[in-house]
Amino acid sequence: MRITGLGHAGMFIETTGGSILCDPVVKPSFYGSWFVFPDNRALDWERIGAADFLYISHRHRDHFDPWLLETYVRKDIEVLLPEYPTDDLETDLRKLGYHNITYTHAGEVIERGSLRLMITPLRAPSDGPIGDSSLSVDDGTASILNQNDSHPLDLEKLLSFGKPEAYFTQFSGAIWWPMVYDLPHDAKQNFAHLKREAQHKRAMYYIEKVDAPHVFPMAGPPMFLRDELFRYNGLGAENDSIFTDQAQFLARLEKEAPQYAGHMFIPGTVVTIEHGKQTVEQTLYSDAEIERMFTDKWGYLEEQRANRQSELREEEASRAPVLPPDEMLAAIKEWWEPLLRRGRIFREGVGGPVRYTIGDLDMVVDFPRAKVREYAGEETSYWFTIPPELVSTNIRDHEIDWSNSIFLSMQFAAGRVGKFNEFIYTFMKCLSRDRIEYVENWYAEQSDVSEDIQLQDWVVQRRCPHLRADLSKTGKIEDGVLTCSLHDWKWDLTSGKCLTTQGHPIRASQVEDDLHTAAAAPAA
């Protein structure tokens, strides 16, 4: 088996049973904000595009590049489609002319001669754009796991496919917190540090659970080449950003878990595995060029910024004309109010008005009343400032997932009083009837009926209230606070209150209290 790195989460897997093209991206994504780091334009895309199978893990634009697919990938390629609750990814692919679609099923093995494949989808509201997935591959000569951005809960089922020899996984997350938030600078630095540590802990959790001898960090970080975002590259010009790079992660991996061999995986990296023997070589960049990318990163980024301004101008020219404020308000009102009426759990979860300043439009989404209206001067706990050209373009394109467009672009500002509210962002990635209904049903089914487990001197419900992870494997308790290591959510066990966001309480009691209760109970 031969695996070529294509940049970000992209890879080209050549096997004894055919070749698989995974998540290829060249164009900048999220309104021109994210460029592939390092530059991957010089790869042989003609050869890569002639693959036998196409696998797009999910709809996020740093994984799904319509321009590249239309330019290089033949329309009759067999598409391996993850099993998602809504058909948005399938619709996107069919619009591009791809109709040779294999509908995969969660956890089922697909065989193509000597090639065995398994796609493991995730379907919770916060899994990418309602859906993320991983790809397991075995051709008799090697077995690998391409996990990219996904955070699977049932690792036993995932690894039942077979123990991978090489493990490809996200290590540097895709999120806008805390960079876009209105915070004091020292607070932003502290939150950025905490976010980087949480991302690192999650990556290490999976590395240890998967236990593959060879680890390849992938799916990040981006390059920001827009002038207003340039300072947020890497850890940030002022240490207030969250994007750990490959060299930094590999250095920590070597120190913290030397039993695993970590490898640089960038555009042009070629990994060859055959019956337990593995080689890694760099074919696009020399060792000296790679060293310079990381030791003189700001110099490399400055060169990229200077050379790629035409791509930014091209993206900006593709945006819609800015709508007048009254037309914009009417369009959002017509689009969102029917969805708000269907989203009872969203309305209750947000519990108040959210303010949006969009150019000259100052509006409120009144979640409890399911109304979109002009701002009336009331206090709000959550507010956004968004460029009107981005909203106008989302309206023109009827973009149903604003996290997969505006929010990941980081071309907006946000503020809040109090904790993160998951329901606001989830609503804004569910701007279609199918998505609203699916997520409403998903939340409604989350009332916990699982068994309890004991962690230290506490008895807690087995399933995490966030995304149903098994807390017997992911839960850690310190000073009465439970942390689920999968996403670093926290609960105060004495009250059961979630410390990370509104809602999501946990069932918990101390073992001593249980014993006292049992002793005081009358005999049957």
Short mmCIF file of C-alpha atoms in Angstrom, two decimals, residues 30-471:
data_model
loop_
_atom_site.label_atom_id
_atom_site.label_comp_id
_atom_site.label_asym_id
_atom_site.label_seq_id
_atom_site.Cartn_x
_atom_site.Cartn_y
_atom_site.Cartn_z
CA PHE A 30 -14.46 29.49 4.08
CA TYR A 31 -14.59 32.74 2.11
CA GLY A 32 -10.91 32.67 1.24
CA SER A 33 -9.73 32.30 4.83
CA TRP A 34 -8.16 28.82 4.94
CA PHE A 35 -5.31 27.88 2.62
CA VAL A 36 -3.68 24.46 2.70
CA PHE A 37 -0.44 24.47 4.72
CA PRO A 38 2.07 23.87 3.20
CA ASP A 39 1.17 24.83 -0.37
CA ASN A 40 -0.01 21.76 -2.33
CA ARG A 41 -0.64 23.21 -5.80
CA ALA A 42 2.43 21.55 -7.36
CA LEU A 43 1.20 17.99 -6.81
CA ASP A 44 0.41 15.86 -9.90
CA TRP A 45 -3.35 16.36 -9.72
CA GLU A 46 -3.95 14.80 -13.14
CA ARG A 47 -2.57 11.47 -11.92
CA ILE A 48 -4.22 11.75 -8.53
CA GLY A 49 -7.59 12.63 -10.08
CA ALA A 50 -7.59 9.38 -12.06
CA ALA A 51 -8.31 7.38 -8.89
CA ASP A 52 -10.72 4.43 -8.79
CA PHE A 53 -12.69 5.59 -5.73
CA LEU A 54 -13.60 8.98 -4.26
CA TYR A 55 -14.17 9.43 -0.53
CA ILE A 56 -15.31 12.77 0.89
CA SER A 57 -15.43 12.44 4.67
CA HIS A 58 -17.88 15.34 5.20
CA ARG A 59 -19.10 18.64 3.73
CA HIS A 60 -16.67 21.06 5.41
CA ARG A 61 -15.01 23.02 2.64
CA ASP A 62 -11.51 22.23 3.86
CA HIS A 63 -12.40 18.62 2.90
CA PHE A 64 -14.71 19.18 -0.07
CA ASP A 65 -13.40 21.34 -2.93
CA PRO A 66 -15.88 21.50 -5.84
CA TRP A 67 -13.35 23.26 -8.09
CA LEU A 68 -10.77 20.50 -7.73
CA LEU A 69 -13.32 17.75 -8.29
CA GLU A 70 -14.68 19.41 -11.43
CA THR A 71 -11.20 20.12 -12.76
CA TYR A 72 -9.41 16.83 -12.14
CA VAL A 73 -11.73 13.98 -11.07
CA ARG A 74 -13.66 12.01 -13.68
CA LYS A 75 -17.45 11.98 -13.32
CA ASP A 76 -17.85 8.18 -13.47
CA ILE A 77 -15.59 7.51 -10.46
CA GLU A 78 -17.16 5.30 -7.78
CA VAL A 79 -18.09 7.55 -4.87
CA LEU A 80 -18.03 5.98 -1.39
CA LEU A 81 -20.78 7.90 0.41
CA PRO A 82 -20.89 7.92 4.22
CA GLU A 83 -24.25 7.08 5.78
CA TYR A 84 -25.55 10.41 7.06
CA PRO A 85 -29.01 11.36 8.37
CA THR A 86 -29.50 14.05 5.72
CA ASP A 87 -28.60 13.91 2.03
CA ASP A 88 -26.71 17.22 1.80
CA LEU A 89 -23.35 15.69 0.81
CA GLU A 90 -24.98 13.43 -1.77
CA THR A 91 -26.85 16.43 -3.21
CA ASP A 92 -23.61 18.41 -3.46
CA LEU A 93 -21.87 15.58 -5.29
CA ARG A 94 -24.75 14.93 -7.67
CA LYS A 95 -24.85 18.64 -8.59
CA LEU A 96 -21.22 18.24 -9.69
CA GLY A 97 -22.19 15.30 -11.93
CA TYR A 98 -21.18 12.34 -9.74
CA HIS A 99 -23.84 9.63 -9.96
CA ASN A 100 -21.87 6.38 -9.53
CA ILE A 101 -22.54 6.37 -5.79
CA THR A 102 -22.07 3.45 -3.40
CA TYR A 103 -24.20 3.92 -0.29
CA THR A 104 -22.07 2.63 2.53
CA HIS A 105 -23.51 1.54 5.87
CA ALA A 106 -22.08 2.26 9.28
CA GLY A 107 -19.55 -0.34 10.33
CA GLU A 108 -20.11 -2.61 7.31
CA VAL A 109 -17.11 -3.84 5.33
CA ILE A 110 -17.05 -3.22 1.57
CA GLU A 111 -14.95 -5.59 -0.55
CA ARG A 112 -13.48 -4.85 -3.95
CA GLY A 113 -11.26 -7.79 -4.80
CA SER A 114 -8.35 -7.75 -2.36
CA LEU A 115 -9.47 -4.38 -1.00
CA ARG A 116 -11.51 -4.12 2.20
CA LEU A 117 -13.00 -0.77 3.23
CA MET A 118 -15.13 0.44 6.13
CA ILE A 119 -16.58 3.92 6.63
CA THR A 120 -17.59 4.83 10.18
CA PRO A 121 -19.95 7.82 10.23
CA LEU A 122 -20.85 10.09 13.14
CA ARG A 123 -24.24 11.79 13.18
CA ALA A 124 -24.53 14.06 16.24
CA PRO A 125 -25.33 17.78 15.76
CA SER A 126 -21.77 18.83 16.60
CA ASP A 127 -20.11 16.23 14.34
CA GLY A 128 -18.89 18.46 11.54
CA PRO A 129 -21.83 19.69 9.43
CA ILE A 130 -24.12 17.04 11.02
CA GLY A 131 -21.87 14.25 9.94
CA ASP A 132 -18.24 13.29 9.96
CA SER A 133 -16.57 9.99 9.23
CA SER A 134 -13.42 7.89 9.20
CA LEU A 135 -12.10 5.41 6.62
CA SER A 136 -10.50 2.03 7.39
CA VAL A 137 -8.53 0.38 4.57
CA ASP A 138 -6.91 -3.07 4.25
CA ASP A 139 -5.62 -4.63 1.02
CA GLY A 140 -3.80 -7.66 2.42
CA THR A 141 -0.43 -5.89 2.41
CA ALA A 142 -1.26 -3.22 5.01
CA SER A 143 -4.05 -1.82 7.17
CA ILE A 144 -4.55 1.90 7.89
CA LEU A 145 -7.07 4.17 9.62
CA ASN A 146 -7.81 7.60 8.16
CA GLN A 147 -9.70 9.27 11.02
CA ASN A 148 -9.25 12.87 9.81
CA ASP A 149 -11.56 15.21 11.83
CA SER A 150 -13.88 12.56 13.27
CA HIS A 151 -14.06 11.72 16.97
CA PRO A 152 -15.62 8.24 17.06
CA LEU A 153 -17.25 7.13 20.29
CA ASP A 154 -17.27 3.35 19.81
CA LEU A 155 -13.60 2.60 19.27
CA GLU A 156 -14.08 -1.11 19.87
CA LYS A 157 -16.41 -1.34 16.89
CA LEU A 158 -14.13 0.86 14.80
CA LEU A 159 -11.08 -1.25 15.58
CA SER A 160 -12.93 -4.51 14.98
CA PHE A 161 -11.99 -3.92 11.33
CA GLY A 162 -8.41 -4.74 12.33
CA LYS A 163 -5.48 -3.12 14.07
CA PRO A 164 -4.07 -0.38 11.84
CA GLU A 165 -0.35 -0.18 11.18
CA ALA A 166 -0.56 3.51 10.32
CA TYR A 167 -2.91 6.01 11.91
CA PHE A 168 -3.81 9.37 10.28
CA THR A 169 -5.60 11.77 12.61
CA GLN A 170 -6.50 15.39 13.28
CA PHE A 171 -4.34 17.14 15.86
CA SER A 172 -5.05 20.85 15.29
CA GLY A 173 -8.74 21.70 15.46
CA ALA A 174 -10.97 23.76 13.20
CA ILE A 175 -12.77 26.33 15.32
CA TRP A 176 -13.06 30.10 15.76
CA TRP A 177 -12.84 30.21 19.57
CA PRO A 178 -11.43 32.34 21.13
CA MET A 179 -9.97 34.36 18.28
CA VAL A 180 -13.13 36.14 17.14
CA TYR A 181 -14.48 36.87 20.63
CA ASP A 182 -14.62 40.23 22.37
CA LEU A 183 -12.31 39.38 25.29
CA PRO A 184 -9.46 41.05 27.19
CA HIS A 185 -6.20 40.08 25.56
CA ASP A 186 -4.85 38.16 28.55
CA ALA A 187 -8.13 36.20 28.74
CA LYS A 188 -7.91 35.39 25.04
CA GLN A 189 -4.34 34.14 25.48
CA ASN A 190 -5.39 31.94 28.39
CA PHE A 191 -8.40 30.51 26.55
CA ALA A 192 -6.25 29.84 23.46
CA HIS A 193 -3.76 27.92 25.61
CA LEU A 194 -6.57 25.88 27.20
CA LYS A 195 -8.03 25.10 23.78
CA ARG A 196 -4.68 23.95 22.40
CA GLU A 197 -4.18 21.70 25.43
CA ALA A 198 -7.67 20.24 25.08
CA GLN A 199 -7.03 19.49 21.39
CA HIS A 200 -3.71 17.87 22.25
CA LYS A 201 -5.24 15.73 25.00
CA ARG A 202 -7.96 14.54 22.64
CA ALA A 203 -5.43 13.62 19.95
CA MET A 204 -3.32 11.74 22.49
CA TYR A 205 -6.40 9.93 23.81
CA TYR A 206 -7.12 8.51 20.35
CA ILE A 207 -3.48 7.71 19.62
CA GLU A 208 -3.26 5.64 22.78
CA LYS A 209 -6.60 3.91 22.18
CA VAL A 210 -5.91 3.09 18.53
CA ASP A 211 -2.37 2.03 19.49
CA ALA A 212 -0.99 1.98 15.95
CA PRO A 213 2.83 1.89 15.81
CA HIS A 214 3.01 4.75 13.26
CA VAL A 215 1.19 8.08 13.69
CA PHE A 216 0.67 10.76 11.03
CA PRO A 217 -0.81 14.08 12.24
CA MET A 218 -3.02 15.63 9.55
CA ALA A 219 -6.10 17.81 8.94
CA GLY A 220 -4.52 21.07 10.03
CA PRO A 221 -3.37 23.67 10.64
CA PRO A 222 -4.58 26.17 8.00
CA MET A 223 -2.70 29.09 6.51
CA PHE A 224 -4.40 32.47 6.94
CA LEU A 225 -3.30 34.76 4.12
CA ARG A 226 -5.95 37.47 4.39
CA ASP A 227 -4.38 40.56 5.94
CA GLU A 228 -6.88 40.79 8.80
CA LEU A 229 -6.38 37.12 9.74
CA PHE A 230 -2.65 36.73 9.12
CA ARG A 231 -1.76 37.28 12.79
CA TYR A 232 -3.77 34.19 13.80
CA ASN A 233 -1.49 31.73 12.04
CA GLY A 234 -0.10 29.01 14.30
CA LEU A 235 -0.14 30.01 17.96
CA GLY A 236 -0.78 33.59 16.88
CA ALA A 237 1.50 36.60 16.61
CA GLU A 238 0.53 37.39 20.21
CA ASN A 239 0.08 33.81 21.48
CA ASP A 240 -3.71 34.08 21.21
CA SER A 241 -4.48 31.46 18.57
CA ILE A 242 -5.01 27.69 18.65
CA PHE A 243 -3.36 26.16 15.60
CA THR A 244 -0.55 23.84 16.67
CA ASP A 245 1.59 22.80 13.68
CA GLN A 246 2.90 19.38 12.69
CA ALA A 247 6.42 19.93 14.02
CA GLN A 248 5.15 21.13 17.39
CA PHE A 249 2.81 18.17 17.76
CA LEU A 250 5.44 15.62 16.72
CA ALA A 251 7.88 17.03 19.28
CA ARG A 252 5.33 16.56 22.07
CA LEU A 253 4.38 13.12 20.83
CA GLU A 254 8.00 11.99 20.95
CA LYS A 255 8.36 13.32 24.48
CA GLU A 256 5.04 12.07 25.89
CA ALA A 257 4.58 8.77 24.03
CA PRO A 258 7.93 7.64 22.57
CA GLN A 259 6.51 4.15 21.92
CA TYR A 260 4.80 5.60 18.82
CA ALA A 261 6.73 6.64 15.72
CA GLY A 262 5.42 10.03 14.61
CA HIS A 263 5.97 11.16 11.02
CA MET A 264 5.68 14.44 9.15
CA PHE A 265 2.72 14.15 6.74
CA ILE A 266 2.46 17.08 4.33
CA PRO A 267 1.84 17.48 0.57
CA GLY A 268 4.08 15.01 -1.22
CA THR A 269 4.80 12.72 1.73
CA VAL A 270 4.77 9.14 0.44
CA VAL A 271 4.24 6.30 2.91
CA THR A 272 4.82 2.78 1.64
CA ILE A 273 3.70 -0.17 3.78
CA GLU A 274 4.07 -3.82 2.84
CA HIS A 275 3.68 -6.72 5.25
CA GLY A 276 4.88 -4.79 8.28
CA LYS A 277 7.69 -2.87 6.59
CA GLN A 278 7.25 0.88 6.23
CA THR A 279 9.12 3.71 4.55
CA VAL A 280 8.40 7.44 4.52
CA GLU A 281 9.83 9.86 1.97
CA GLN A 282 9.20 13.47 0.98
CA THR A 283 8.75 13.92 -2.77
CA LEU A 284 7.45 17.49 -3.15
CA TYR A 285 9.70 19.37 -0.70
CA SER A 286 13.32 18.84 0.30
CA ASP A 287 14.27 18.32 3.93
CA ALA A 288 15.77 21.82 3.99
CA GLU A 289 12.56 23.35 2.63
CA ILE A 290 10.48 21.49 5.21
CA GLU A 291 12.74 22.58 8.05
CA ARG A 292 12.50 26.19 6.92
CA MET A 293 8.65 26.04 6.79
CA PHE A 294 8.60 25.36 10.50
CA THR A 295 11.68 27.19 11.81
CA ASP A 296 10.97 30.32 9.75
CA LYS A 297 7.23 29.89 9.53
CA TRP A 298 6.38 33.59 9.44
CA GLY A 299 8.82 34.09 6.57
CA TYR A 300 7.24 31.22 4.63
CA LEU A 301 3.76 32.58 5.31
CA GLU A 302 4.75 36.07 4.18
CA GLU A 303 5.92 34.62 0.86
CA GLN A 304 2.67 32.74 0.45
CA ARG A 305 0.65 35.85 1.25
CA ALA A 306 2.55 37.89 -1.34
CA ASN A 307 2.16 35.23 -4.05
CA ARG A 308 -1.53 34.35 -3.61
CA GLN A 309 -3.37 37.64 -3.54
CA SER A 310 -5.02 36.83 -6.89
CA GLU A 311 -6.85 33.90 -5.28
CA LEU A 312 -8.22 36.22 -2.62
CA ARG A 313 -9.38 38.73 -5.25
CA GLU A 314 -11.02 35.90 -7.20
CA GLU A 315 -12.90 34.71 -4.14
CA GLU A 316 -14.07 38.22 -3.22
CA ALA A 317 -15.30 38.79 -6.79
CA SER A 318 -17.49 35.69 -6.49
CA ARG A 319 -19.51 37.11 -3.58
CA ALA A 320 -23.04 38.41 -3.95
CA PRO A 321 -23.87 42.13 -4.03
CA VAL A 322 -24.78 43.44 -0.59
CA LEU A 323 -28.53 43.42 0.00
CA PRO A 324 -30.18 46.55 1.41
CA PRO A 325 -30.98 46.14 5.12
CA ASP A 326 -34.76 45.82 4.64
CA GLU A 327 -34.33 43.17 1.92
CA MET A 328 -31.80 41.26 4.01
CA LEU A 329 -34.07 41.27 7.05
CA ALA A 330 -37.03 40.10 4.98
CA ALA A 331 -35.02 37.29 3.41
CA ILE A 332 -33.69 36.01 6.75
CA LYS A 333 -37.13 36.34 8.33
CA GLU A 334 -38.77 34.31 5.55
CA TRP A 335 -36.04 31.65 5.76
CA TRP A 336 -35.50 31.32 9.51
CA GLU A 337 -38.87 31.86 11.17
CA PRO A 338 -40.44 28.60 9.88
CA LEU A 339 -37.37 26.75 11.15
CA LEU A 340 -37.54 28.46 14.53
CA ARG A 341 -41.17 27.39 14.88
CA ARG A 342 -40.09 23.79 14.32
CA GLY A 343 -37.14 24.06 16.72
CA ARG A 344 -38.69 23.95 20.17
CA ILE A 345 -35.53 22.54 21.77
CA PHE A 346 -33.41 25.24 20.10
CA ARG A 347 -35.76 27.97 21.33
CA GLU A 348 -35.69 26.67 24.89
CA GLY A 349 -31.95 26.01 24.77
CA VAL A 350 -31.08 29.57 23.74
CA GLY A 351 -33.79 31.04 25.93
CA GLY A 352 -33.51 34.67 24.84
CA PRO A 353 -32.77 37.07 21.98
CA VAL A 354 -29.51 36.97 20.02
CA ARG A 355 -28.32 40.16 18.33
CA TYR A 356 -26.80 40.27 14.81
CA THR A 357 -25.19 43.43 13.45
CA ILE A 358 -24.80 42.92 9.69
CA GLY A 359 -23.53 46.08 8.07
CA ASP A 360 -26.38 48.61 8.38
CA LEU A 361 -28.83 45.94 9.56
CA ASP A 362 -29.19 45.58 13.32
CA MET A 363 -31.49 42.64 14.01
CA VAL A 364 -32.48 40.18 16.69
CA VAL A 365 -33.39 36.52 16.51
CA ASP A 366 -35.91 36.16 19.31
CA PHE A 367 -35.61 32.44 19.98
CA PRO A 368 -38.38 32.10 22.60
CA ARG A 369 -40.91 33.81 20.29
CA ALA A 370 -39.54 32.29 17.04
CA LYS A 371 -39.23 35.76 15.50
CA VAL A 372 -36.65 37.64 13.44
CA ARG A 373 -36.99 41.40 13.83
CA GLU A 374 -35.10 44.69 14.09
CA TYR A 375 -33.09 45.23 17.25
CA ALA A 376 -35.15 47.17 19.80
CA GLY A 377 -32.42 48.18 22.26
CA GLU A 378 -32.91 45.26 24.66
CA GLU A 379 -30.05 43.54 26.48
CA THR A 380 -28.79 40.34 24.89
CA SER A 381 -26.41 37.71 26.23
CA TYR A 382 -25.07 36.77 22.80
CA TRP A 383 -24.20 38.98 19.83
CA PHE A 384 -22.51 38.74 16.44
CA THR A 385 -21.06 41.29 14.01
CA ILE A 386 -20.91 39.84 10.47
CA PRO A 387 -19.88 41.48 7.17
CA PRO A 388 -22.99 42.05 5.01
CA GLU A 389 -21.36 40.63 1.87
CA LEU A 390 -20.96 37.24 3.56
CA VAL A 391 -24.58 37.14 4.72
CA SER A 392 -25.77 38.32 1.28
CA THR A 393 -23.80 35.49 -0.34
CA ASN A 394 -25.19 32.92 2.09
CA ILE A 395 -28.68 34.15 1.28
CA ARG A 396 -28.02 33.98 -2.47
CA ASP A 397 -26.58 30.45 -2.20
CA HIS A 398 -29.11 29.36 0.46
CA GLU A 399 -26.17 28.11 2.53
CA ILE A 400 -27.79 25.91 5.18
CA ASP A 401 -24.68 25.65 7.36
CA TRP A 402 -23.22 28.96 8.52
CA SER A 403 -20.46 27.22 10.48
CA ASN A 404 -19.28 25.78 7.15
CA SER A 405 -19.08 29.24 5.64
CA ILE A 406 -19.12 32.36 7.81
CA PHE A 407 -18.04 31.05 11.21
CA LEU A 408 -15.04 29.02 10.08
CA SER A 409 -14.02 31.97 7.92
CA MET A 410 -13.26 33.84 11.18
CA GLN A 411 -14.38 36.98 9.33
CA PHE A 412 -16.81 37.98 12.04
CA ALA A 413 -16.81 39.03 15.69
CA ALA A 414 -18.79 37.60 18.60
CA GLY A 415 -19.44 38.26 22.24
CA ARG A 416 -21.38 36.70 25.07
CA VAL A 417 -22.23 37.06 28.73
CA GLY A 418 -21.74 33.73 30.48
CA LYS A 419 -21.06 30.34 29.02
CA PHE A 420 -20.95 28.96 25.51
CA ASN A 421 -24.41 28.08 24.18
CA GLU A 422 -24.29 25.05 21.91
CA PHE A 423 -27.84 25.61 20.64
CA ILE A 424 -27.08 28.93 18.93
CA TYR A 425 -24.34 27.54 16.71
CA THR A 426 -26.19 24.27 16.14
CA PHE A 427 -29.24 26.17 14.92
CA MET A 428 -27.09 28.11 12.48
CA LYS A 429 -25.70 24.93 10.96
CA CYS A 430 -29.25 23.52 10.63
CA LEU A 431 -30.91 26.02 8.34
CA SER A 432 -33.05 23.49 6.51
CA ARG A 433 -36.20 21.62 7.47
CA ASP A 434 -34.47 18.22 7.25
CA ARG A 435 -31.66 19.30 9.53
CA ILE A 436 -33.89 21.01 12.09
CA GLU A 437 -36.16 17.97 12.36
CA TYR A 438 -33.25 15.56 12.64
CA VAL A 439 -31.50 17.54 15.36
CA GLU A 440 -34.73 18.16 17.28
CA ASN A 441 -35.31 14.40 17.34
CA TRP A 442 -31.68 13.76 18.25
CA TYR A 443 -31.82 16.05 21.26
CA ALA A 444 -35.19 14.61 22.31
CA GLU A 445 -33.69 11.12 22.41
CA GLN A 446 -30.78 12.13 24.64
CA SER A 447 -32.61 11.69 27.96
CA ASP A 448 -30.28 9.32 29.73
CA VAL A 449 -31.45 5.79 30.53
CA SER A 450 -28.02 4.19 30.65
CA GLU A 451 -26.57 2.29 33.56
CA ASP A 452 -24.46 4.00 36.20
CA ILE A 453 -20.74 3.48 36.73
CA GLN A 454 -18.37 4.26 39.59
CA LEU A 455 -15.49 6.67 39.04
CA GLN A 456 -13.38 7.11 42.16
CA ASP A 457 -15.88 7.84 44.94
CA TRP A 458 -18.65 8.99 42.61
CA VAL A 459 -21.46 7.13 40.87
CA VAL A 460 -22.30 8.77 37.50
CA GLN A 461 -24.31 7.89 34.45
CA ARG A 462 -22.26 5.88 31.98
CA ARG A 463 -23.02 7.99 28.91
CA CYS A 464 -21.72 11.56 28.56
CA PRO A 465 -24.62 14.03 28.27
CA HIS A 466 -22.82 15.77 25.41
CA LEU A 467 -22.27 13.13 22.71
CA ARG A 468 -22.86 9.85 24.58
CA ALA A 469 -19.22 8.85 25.03
CA ASP A 470 -18.62 6.02 27.53
CA LEU A 471 -17.45 7.85 30.66
#
